[in-house]
CSV table of C-alpha atoms in Angstrom, one decimal:
chain,number,residue,atom,x,y,z
A,177,MET,CA,135.4,67.0,125.2
A,178,ASN,CA,135.8,69.2,122.2
A,179,GLU,CA,139.0,71.2,121.7
A,180,ILE,CA,138.9,75.0,121.5
A,181,ASN,CA,139.4,76.3,117.9
A,182,ALA,CA,141.4,79.6,117.7
A,183,SER,CA,139.6,80.8,114.5
A,184,ASP,CA,136.1,80.1,116.0
A,185,THR,CA,137.1,81.8,119.2
A,186,THR,CA,138.4,84.8,117.5
A,187,TRP,CA,135.2,85.2,115.4
A,188,LEU,CA,133.0,84.9,118.4
A,189,LEU,CA,135.1,87.4,120.4
A,190,VAL,CA,134.6,89.9,117.5
A,191,SER,CA,131.0,89.1,117.1
A,192,SER,CA,130.3,89.6,120.8
A,193,ALA,CA,131.8,93.1,120.7
A,194,MET,CA,129.8,93.9,117.5
A,195,VAL,CA,126.6,92.8,119.2
A,196,LEU,CA,127.4,94.9,122.3
A,197,LEU,CA,127.9,97.9,120.0
A,198,MET,CA,124.3,97.5,118.8
A,199,THR,CA,123.0,98.7,122.2
A,200,PRO,CA,124.7,102.1,122.0
A,201,ALA,CA,123.7,102.1,118.3
A,202,LEU,CA,120.1,101.6,119.4
A,203,ALA,CA,120.4,104.6,121.8
A,204,LEU,CA,121.4,106.7,118.8
A,205,PHE,CA,118.7,105.3,116.6
A,206,TYR,CA,116.0,105.9,119.2
A,207,GLY,CA,117.6,109.1,120.7
A,208,GLY,CA,117.4,111.0,117.4
A,209,MET,CA,113.7,110.3,117.0
A,210,VAL,CA,112.5,111.8,120.3
A,211,ARG,CA,112.2,115.4,121.2
A,212,THR,CA,115.2,117.3,122.4
A,213,LYS,CA,114.1,117.4,126.0
A,214,ASN,CA,114.0,113.6,126.2
A,215,THR,CA,117.2,112.7,124.4
A,216,LEU,CA,119.3,111.6,127.3
A,217,SER,CA,116.5,109.7,129.1
A,218,THR,CA,116.1,107.7,125.9
A,219,PHE,CA,119.9,107.1,125.8
A,220,MET,CA,119.7,106.0,129.4
A,221,HIS,CA,117.2,103.2,128.6
A,222,SER,CA,119.8,101.6,126.4
A,223,PHE,CA,123.0,102.3,128.3
A,224,PHE,CA,121.6,101.5,131.7
A,225,ALA,CA,120.4,98.1,130.4
A,226,MET,CA,124.0,97.2,129.8
A,227,GLY,CA,124.5,97.3,133.6
A,228,ILE,CA,121.2,95.9,134.8
A,229,VAL,CA,121.0,93.0,132.4
A,230,THR,CA,124.7,92.1,132.8
A,231,LEU,CA,124.1,91.7,136.5
A,232,ALA,CA,121.0,89.7,136.0
A,233,TRP,CA,122.6,87.5,133.4
A,234,VAL,CA,125.8,86.6,135.2
A,235,THR,CA,123.9,85.8,138.5
A,236,LEU,CA,120.8,83.9,137.4
A,237,GLY,CA,119.8,84.6,133.8
A,238,TYR,CA,122.4,82.5,132.0
A,239,SER,CA,121.8,79.5,134.2
A,240,MET,CA,118.0,79.8,133.7
A,241,ALA,CA,118.6,79.9,129.9
A,242,PHE,CA,121.4,77.5,129.3
A,243,ALA,CA,121.8,75.1,132.3
A,244,GLU,CA,120.5,71.6,132.0
A,245,SER,CA,116.8,71.8,131.2
A,246,LYS,CA,114.1,71.1,133.9
A,247,GLY,CA,111.3,69.7,131.9
A,248,GLY,CA,112.0,71.8,128.8
A,249,PHE,CA,110.8,75.0,130.4
A,250,ILE,CA,113.7,76.4,132.4
A,251,GLY,CA,117.3,75.8,133.2
A,252,GLY,CA,118.4,74.8,136.7
A,253,LEU,CA,120.8,76.7,138.9
A,254,ASP,CA,123.9,74.7,137.9
A,255,HIS,CA,125.5,77.8,136.4
A,256,ALA,CA,124.2,80.4,138.8
A,257,PHE,CA,126.8,83.1,139.5
A,258,LEU,CA,128.7,81.5,136.6
A,259,ASN,CA,129.4,78.3,138.5
A,260,GLY,CA,131.2,75.9,136.2
A,261,VAL,CA,131.5,78.5,133.4
A,262,GLY,CA,135.2,78.6,132.6
A,263,THR,CA,137.7,78.6,129.8
A,264,GLU,CA,137.1,75.0,128.8
A,265,ALA,CA,135.1,74.4,125.6
A,266,ARG,CA,131.3,74.4,126.1
A,267,ALA,CA,129.8,70.9,125.4
A,268,GLY,CA,129.4,70.4,121.6
A,269,MET,CA,131.2,73.6,120.7
A,270,THR,CA,134.7,74.7,119.9
A,271,VAL,CA,134.7,78.0,121.8
A,272,PRO,CA,135.3,78.6,125.6
A,273,HIS,CA,132.2,78.3,127.7
A,274,LEU,CA,132.9,81.7,129.2
A,275,LEU,CA,132.9,83.3,125.7
A,276,PHE,CA,129.6,81.6,124.8
A,277,MET,CA,128.1,83.0,127.9
A,278,ALA,CA,129.4,86.5,127.0
A,279,PHE,CA,128.1,86.3,123.5
A,280,GLN,CA,124.6,85.3,124.7
A,281,MET,CA,124.7,88.1,127.3
A,282,MET,CA,125.0,90.7,124.5
A,283,PHE,CA,121.6,89.5,123.1
A,284,ALA,CA,120.1,89.6,126.6
A,285,ILE,CA,121.2,93.2,127.0
A,286,ILE,CA,119.7,94.6,123.8
A,287,THR,CA,116.4,92.8,124.0
A,288,PRO,CA,114.7,94.8,126.8
A,289,ALA,CA,116.3,97.9,125.5
A,290,LEU,CA,114.3,97.4,122.3
A,291,ILE,CA,111.1,97.7,124.3
A,292,SER,CA,112.0,101.3,125.3
A,293,GLY,CA,110.9,102.5,121.9
A,294,ALA,CA,107.3,102.0,123.0
A,295,TYR,CA,107.5,103.9,126.3
A,296,ALA,CA,109.9,106.7,125.4
A,297,GLU,CA,109.3,110.2,126.7
A,298,ARG,CA,106.9,109.2,129.5
A,299,ILE,CA,108.2,106.5,131.9
A,300,LYS,CA,109.7,106.9,135.4
A,301,PHE,CA,113.4,105.9,135.5
A,302,SER,CA,112.9,103.9,138.8
A,303,SER,CA,110.1,101.9,137.2
A,304,TYR,CA,112.1,101.3,134.1
A,305,VAL,CA,114.9,99.8,136.2
A,306,VAL,CA,112.6,97.4,138.0
A,307,PHE,CA,110.8,96.4,134.9
A,308,THR,CA,114.0,95.8,132.9
A,309,LEU,CA,115.5,93.6,135.6
A,310,LEU,CA,112.3,91.5,136.1
A,311,TRP,CA,111.6,91.2,132.4
A,312,SER,CA,115.1,90.0,131.7
A,313,LEU,CA,114.7,87.2,134.2
A,314,LEU,CA,111.0,86.3,133.7
A,315,VAL,CA,110.6,86.7,130.0
A,316,TYR,CA,113.9,86.6,128.2
A,317,SER,CA,115.7,83.8,130.0
A,318,PRO,CA,112.7,81.4,129.8
A,319,LEU,CA,112.1,82.1,126.1
A,320,CYS,CA,115.8,81.7,125.4
A,321,HIS,CA,115.7,78.3,127.1
A,322,TRP,CA,112.6,77.2,125.2
A,323,VAL,CA,114.1,78.0,121.8
A,324,TRP,CA,117.9,77.7,122.1
A,325,ASN,CA,118.7,75.2,125.0
A,326,PRO,CA,119.1,71.7,123.6
A,327,GLY,CA,116.4,70.6,126.0
A,328,GLY,CA,114.0,73.5,125.3
A,329,TRP,CA,110.5,72.4,124.5
A,330,LEU,CA,110.0,74.6,121.4
A,331,LEU,CA,113.4,73.5,120.0
A,332,SER,CA,112.4,69.9,120.7
A,333,ARG,CA,109.3,70.4,118.7
A,334,GLY,CA,111.3,71.5,115.7
A,335,ALA,CA,111.0,75.3,115.8
A,336,LEU,CA,113.9,77.2,114.1
A,337,ASP,CA,115.3,80.6,115.2
A,338,PHE,CA,118.8,81.1,114.0
A,339,ALA,CA,119.7,84.4,115.8
A,340,GLY,CA,116.7,85.7,117.7
A,341,GLY,CA,113.7,86.6,115.6
A,342,THR,CA,111.4,85.0,118.2
A,343,VAL,CA,113.6,85.2,121.3
A,344,VAL,CA,114.7,88.8,120.8
A,345,HIS,CA,112.5,90.7,118.4
A,346,LEU,CA,109.0,89.1,118.7
A,347,SER,CA,109.2,89.0,122.5
A,348,SER,CA,110.3,92.6,122.8
A,349,GLY,CA,107.8,93.7,120.2
A,350,ALA,CA,104.9,92.0,121.8
A,351,SER,CA,105.9,93.5,125.2
A,352,ALA,CA,106.2,96.9,123.5
A,353,LEU,CA,102.7,96.8,122.3
A,354,VAL,CA,101.4,95.9,125.7
A,355,MET,CA,103.4,98.7,127.3
A,356,ALA,CA,102.3,101.3,124.8
A,357,ILE,CA,98.6,100.5,125.3
A,358,MET,CA,98.8,100.3,129.1
A,359,LEU,CA,100.8,103.5,129.6
A,360,GLY,CA,98.7,105.5,127.2
A,361,LYS,CA,99.6,108.2,124.7
A,362,ARG,CA,102.2,110.9,125.2
A,363,LYS,CA,100.7,114.2,126.1
A,364,GLY,CA,99.3,115.9,123.0
A,365,TYR,CA,99.7,112.9,120.7
A,366,PRO,CA,98.4,112.6,118.0
A,367,THR,CA,96.8,116.0,117.9
A,368,ARG,CA,100.3,117.6,118.1
A,369,LYS,CA,102.7,116.2,115.7
A,370,ILE,CA,105.8,114.8,117.4
A,371,VAL,CA,108.7,114.6,115.0
A,372,PRO,CA,112.4,113.5,115.3
A,373,HIS,CA,114.7,116.2,116.6
A,374,ASN,CA,118.0,114.8,115.1
A,375,LEU,CA,117.7,112.5,112.1
A,376,THR,CA,121.5,112.5,111.5
A,377,MET,CA,121.8,110.8,115.0
A,378,THR,CA,119.1,108.2,114.0
A,379,LEU,CA,120.8,107.5,110.7
A,380,LEU,CA,124.2,107.0,112.4
A,381,GLY,CA,122.5,104.6,114.8
A,382,ALA,CA,120.9,102.7,111.9
A,383,GLY,CA,124.3,102.4,110.2
A,384,LEU,CA,125.9,101.0,113.4
A,385,LEU,CA,123.0,98.6,113.9
A,386,TRP,CA,123.6,97.3,110.4
A,387,PHE,CA,127.3,96.8,111.1
A,388,GLY,CA,126.7,95.1,114.5
A,389,TRP,CA,124.0,92.8,113.0
A,390,PHE,CA,126.7,91.0,111.1
A,391,GLY,CA,128.0,89.8,114.4
A,392,PHE,CA,124.5,89.2,115.7
A,393,ASN,CA,123.6,86.9,112.9
A,394,GLY,CA,127.0,85.8,111.5
A,395,GLY,CA,128.2,85.1,115.1
A,396,SER,CA,125.3,82.8,115.8
A,397,SER,CA,127.0,80.2,113.7
A,398,LEU,CA,129.3,79.9,116.7
A,399,ALA,CA,132.2,79.2,114.3
A,400,ALA,CA,134.2,80.8,111.6
A,401,ASN,CA,132.8,78.6,108.8
A,402,GLY,CA,130.6,78.5,105.7
A,403,LEU,CA,127.4,78.9,107.8
A,404,ALA,CA,128.7,82.2,109.1
A,405,SER,CA,129.2,83.5,105.6
A,406,VAL,CA,125.6,82.4,104.7
A,407,ALA,CA,124.2,84.3,107.6
A,408,PHE,CA,126.5,87.3,106.9
A,409,VAL,CA,125.4,87.6,103.2
A,410,ASN,CA,121.7,87.1,104.0
A,411,THR,CA,121.8,89.7,106.6
A,412,HIS,CA,123.1,92.3,104.2
A,413,ILE,CA,120.8,91.5,101.4
A,414,ALA,CA,117.7,91.5,103.5
A,415,ALA,CA,118.5,94.9,105.0
A,416,ALA,CA,119.4,96.5,101.7
A,417,ILE,CA,116.2,95.2,99.9
A,418,ALA,CA,113.9,96.2,102.8
A,419,ALA,CA,115.3,99.7,102.7
A,420,LEU,CA,114.6,99.9,99.0
A,421,ALA,CA,111.1,98.6,99.5
A,422,TRP,CA,110.2,101.1,102.2
A,423,ALA,CA,111.6,104.0,100.2
A,424,LEU,CA,109.7,102.9,97.1
A,425,ILE,CA,106.4,102.8,99.0
A,426,GLU,CA,107.1,106.3,100.3
A,427,ALA,CA,108.0,107.5,96.8
A,428,VAL,CA,104.7,106.1,95.4
A,429,ARG,CA,102.6,107.5,98.3
A,430,PHE,CA,104.2,110.9,98.9
A,431,GLY,CA,106.2,111.5,95.8
A,432,LYS,CA,109.5,111.4,97.7
A,433,PRO,CA,111.4,108.8,99.8
A,434,SER,CA,112.6,109.9,103.3
A,435,LEU,CA,115.9,109.0,105.0
A,436,LEU,CA,113.9,108.0,108.1
A,437,GLY,CA,112.0,105.6,105.9
A,438,VAL,CA,115.2,104.1,104.5
A,439,ALA,CA,116.6,103.7,108.1
A,440,SER,CA,113.3,102.1,109.2
A,441,GLY,CA,113.3,99.8,106.3
A,442,LEU,CA,116.8,98.5,106.7
A,443,VAL,CA,116.1,97.8,110.4
A,444,ALA,CA,112.9,96.0,109.5
A,445,GLY,CA,114.9,93.8,107.0
A,446,LEU,CA,117.5,93.0,109.6
A,447,VAL,CA,114.8,92.0,112.1
A,448,ALA,CA,113.0,89.8,109.6
A,449,ILE,CA,116.1,87.9,108.4
A,450,THR,CA,117.3,87.2,111.9
A,451,PRO,CA,115.5,83.9,112.5
A,452,ALA,CA,116.2,82.8,108.9
A,453,ALA,CA,119.7,84.0,108.4
A,454,GLY,CA,121.4,80.6,108.7
A,455,PHE,CA,118.6,78.5,107.2
A,456,VAL,CA,117.9,80.1,103.8
A,457,GLY,CA,119.8,81.1,100.7
A,458,PRO,CA,120.5,84.6,99.3
A,459,MET,CA,117.5,84.7,97.0
A,460,ALA,CA,115.2,83.9,99.8
A,461,SER,CA,116.7,86.8,101.7
A,462,VAL,CA,115.7,89.1,98.8
A,463,ALA,CA,112.1,87.9,99.2
A,464,ILE,CA,112.2,88.3,103.0
A,465,GLY,CA,113.6,91.8,102.7
A,466,LEU,CA,110.9,92.8,100.2
A,467,ALA,CA,108.2,91.4,102.5
A,468,ALA,CA,109.8,93.1,105.6
A,469,GLY,CA,109.9,96.5,104.0
A,470,ALA,CA,106.3,96.4,102.9
A,471,VAL,CA,104.7,94.6,105.9
A,472,CYS,CA,106.5,96.6,108.6
A,473,TYR,CA,105.7,99.9,106.7
A,474,GLY,CA,102.0,98.9,106.8
A,475,ALA,CA,102.3,98.0,110.5
A,476,VAL,CA,103.8,101.4,111.4
A,477,MET,CA,101.1,103.2,109.4
A,478,LEU,CA,98.4,101.1,111.2
A,479,LYS,CA,99.2,102.5,114.6
A,480,GLY,CA,97.7,105.8,113.6
A,481,LYS,CA,94.4,104.2,112.7
A,482,LEU,CA,94.3,101.9,115.8
A,483,GLY,CA,95.1,104.8,118.1
A,484,TYR,CA,98.0,103.5,120.3
A,485,ASP,CA,101.2,105.4,120.8
A,486,ASP,CA,104.1,103.1,120.1
A,487,SER,CA,106.5,106.1,120.3
A,488,LEU,CA,109.4,104.8,118.1
A,489,ASP,CA,107.6,101.8,116.5
A,490,ALA,CA,109.1,99.0,118.5
A,491,PHE,CA,106.1,96.8,117.8
A,492,GLY,CA,105.6,97.8,114.2
A,493,ILE,CA,109.2,96.9,113.3
A,494,HIS,CA,110.5,94.4,115.9
A,495,GLY,CA,107.2,92.7,116.8
A,496,VAL,CA,105.8,92.5,113.3
A,497,GLY,CA,109.2,92.0,111.7
A,498,GLY,CA,110.1,89.2,114.1
A,499,LEU,CA,106.8,87.4,113.5
A,500,LEU,CA,107.1,87.8,109.7
A,501,GLY,CA,110.7,86.4,109.8
A,502,ALA,CA,109.7,83.5,111.9
A,503,LEU,CA,106.9,82.5,109.5
A,504,LEU,CA,109.0,83.0,106.4
A,505,THR,CA,111.7,80.8,107.9
A,506,GLY,CA,109.1,78.1,107.7
A,507,VAL,CA,108.5,78.9,104.1
A,508,PHE,CA,112.1,79.3,102.7
A,509,ALA,CA,114.3,77.1,105.0
A,510,SER,CA,116.4,74.6,103.1
A,511,LYS,CA,118.8,72.0,104.2
A,512,VAL,CA,120.9,72.9,101.2
A,513,TRP,CA,122.2,75.8,103.2
A,514,ASN,CA,122.3,74.3,106.6
A,515,SER,CA,122.2,70.5,107.0
A,516,ALA,CA,121.3,70.9,110.7
A,517,GLY,CA,118.2,72.8,109.8
A,518,GLN,CA,115.0,71.7,108.1
A,519,ASP,CA,113.3,72.1,104.7
A,520,GLY,CA,110.4,74.5,104.7
A,521,LEU,CA,107.1,74.8,102.8
A,522,LEU,CA,108.7,75.4,99.4
A,523,LYS,CA,110.6,72.1,99.9
A,524,GLY,CA,107.4,70.2,100.6
A,525,ASN,CA,107.6,70.4,104.4
A,526,SER,CA,104.5,72.3,105.6
A,527,ALA,CA,105.0,71.0,109.2
A,528,LEU,CA,107.9,73.4,109.7
A,529,LEU,CA,105.6,76.4,109.0
A,530,THR,CA,103.1,75.1,111.5
A,531,GLU,CA,105.9,74.8,114.2
A,532,GLN,CA,107.1,78.3,113.4
A,533,ALA,CA,103.6,79.6,113.9
A,534,ILE,CA,103.2,77.8,117.2
A,535,ALA,CA,106.5,79.0,118.5
A,536,ALA,CA,105.7,82.6,117.4
A,537,ALA,CA,102.3,82.5,119.0
A,538,VAL,CA,103.6,81.1,122.3
A,539,ALA,CA,106.5,83.6,122.5
A,540,ALA,CA,104.3,86.6,121.8
A,541,ALA,CA,101.6,85.5,124.2
A,542,TYR,CA,104.0,84.7,127.0
A,543,ALA,CA,105.9,87.9,126.7
A,544,ALA,CA,102.6,89.9,126.5
A,545,VAL,CA,101.0,88.3,129.5
A,546,VAL,CA,104.1,88.6,131.7
A,547,THR,CA,104.6,92.2,130.6
A,548,PHE,CA,101.0,93.0,131.5
A,549,VAL,CA,101.4,91.5,135.0
A,550,LEU,CA,104.7,93.4,135.5
A,551,VAL,CA,103.3,96.7,134.4
A,552,LYS,CA,100.2,96.2,136.6
A,553,GLY,CA,102.3,95.3,139.6
A,554,ILE,CA,104.9,98.0,139.3
A,555,SER,CA,102.2,100.6,138.6
A,556,ALA,CA,100.4,99.6,141.8
A,557,VAL,CA,103.6,99.8,143.9
A,558,MET,CA,105.5,102.7,142.6
A,559,GLY,CA,103.7,104.1,139.5
A,560,PHE,CA,105.0,103.8,136.0
A,561,ARG,CA,104.3,107.0,134.2
A,562,VAL,CA,105.8,110.4,135.0
A,563,ASP,CA,103.6,113.3,136.1
A,564,GLU,CA,102.3,115.7,133.4
A,565,GLU,CA,104.6,118.5,134.7
A,566,ILE,CA,107.7,116.3,134.2
A,567,GLU,CA,106.5,115.3,130.8
A,568,ASP,CA,106.1,118.9,129.8
A,569,GLU,CA,109.5,119.8,131.3
A,570,GLY,CA,111.3,116.9,129.7
A,571,LEU,CA,112.7,113.8,131.3
A,572,ASP,CA,116.3,114.8,130.8
A,573,VAL,CA,116.3,117.6,133.3
A,574,ALA,CA,113.6,116.3,135.6
A,575,LEU,CA,114.9,112.7,136.0
A,576,HIS,CA,118.7,113.1,135.3
A,577,GLY,CA,119.5,116.8,135.9
A,578,GLU,CA,121.1,117.1,132.5
A,579,GLU,CA,120.5,118.4,129.0
A,580,ALA,CA,121.6,116.8,125.7
A,581,TYR,CA,122.4,120.2,124.2
A,582,SER,CA,123.6,122.6,127.0
A,583,LEU,CA,124.8,125.7,125.2
A,584,GLY,CA,124.5,128.3,127.9
A,585,GLU,CA,127.2,129.7,130.2
A,586,GLY,CA,128.7,127.6,132.9
A,587,GLY,CA,130.4,124.9,131.0
A,588,ALA,CA,129.3,121.5,129.7
A,589,HIS,CA,127.5,120.6,132.9
A,590,ALA,CA,125.4,123.7,133.2
A,591,VAL,CA,121.6,123.1,133.2
A,592,GLU,CA,119.4,125.9,132.0
A,593,SER,CA,116.0,126.3,133.8
A,594,GLU,CA,114.4,127.4,130.5
A,595,PRO,CA,116.0,125.7,127.5
A,596,PRO,CA,115.9,127.9,124.3
A,597,ALA,CA,113.0,127.3,122.0
A,598,ARG,CA,113.8,125.3,118.9
A,599,PRO,CA,112.0,125.7,115.6
A,600,ALA,CA,109.8,122.7,114.8
A,601,PRO,CA,111.3,120.5,112.1
A,602,ALA,CA,109.3,119.7,109.0
A,603,PRO,CA,106.8,116.8,109.4
A,604,VAL,CA,108.1,113.4,108.7
A,605,LEU,CA,105.3,111.4,107.2
A,606,ALA,CA,107.0,108.0,107.2
A,607,ARG,CA,106.6,107.4,110.9
A,608,GLU,CA,103.5,109.4,111.7
A,609,GLY,CA,100.8,107.3,110.1
A,610,ALA,CA,99.9,110.0,107.6
């Protein structure tokens, strides 16, 4: 049995906290992009996930993902209700088993929260709760097992995913696309332009996501070592370059870059580098960042032409960025940077790119199919979309009895029946498909 290493344990403790911070950061990022009347409901989709998914993970989810494999497809119930998960080192690692479980839990929490960007401003809270719980157990845990469990069938085939490009981003992005199509467009979209109500909130969220992502990717080394530094540096470079690429495209198209575009670009870069962070070098991360900024920009613009309403571009950034990152891992991977990885296409190994494509296709298809079934089932039993009257009023007051900006008499908890009208902000072209 391995001994616990204090430095490795400290780094994973810090990384776990950083990854958890990403979920409130996501709430800020998404919350600023919706209309005022739906701010709190959008926050709730992230904050409540921290409760729902934690419960699912510590009871069944962790065991389904990381217990001994049953045929490569799912873990057994050996660790159900955290049975056998204690302070001893997890097999093959130098950190406590309990800490490894907690680190992975933070990934499980944020993944279904990412999907909320597709259904913002029009979903019932009760249906959200049921969907998130079931999706976590039926989609996330099996995919996690396939890609990260030593006995998982995609890992056994040779697929690489350092920190969740396939498991986290591609799965949530594919599910987001299905949700957006099945739920239909927000009332008035796209005839009435729907613009962010608080870009400063979105930018703060983007900055905190960037910070937390160092734990997301760097912590996935599971040790305080050289590999953690490789992932850390690659994470920063890809985010920075993707932000520049997105801003440059906007400047060429519209004559000026937007802050929303910069924020979108840096998140796209973070998504794309995630599967590759510990398998490529810094110059490869420059190329990945450039590709992410350009390709994800195009994907976001495409939704306007295809006619679906992915409210906050969960598919355009996380789905497309996750797919791009998975494929580019197969191009740029090099054992020079990680001897436990593989060489990619540029090193003469085309087989890795093939395996990356297979893993990406399987993950996207599985997530999409299960999401379709869940939405159909939940819609039949309890409905999924709010009534038009509630959509007009706003989900904050109708579903939660609160307002994000309550400035009337009666104190902080007062709720006005008729919120004051707000002047419409100037159009933001970067996320409207213009």
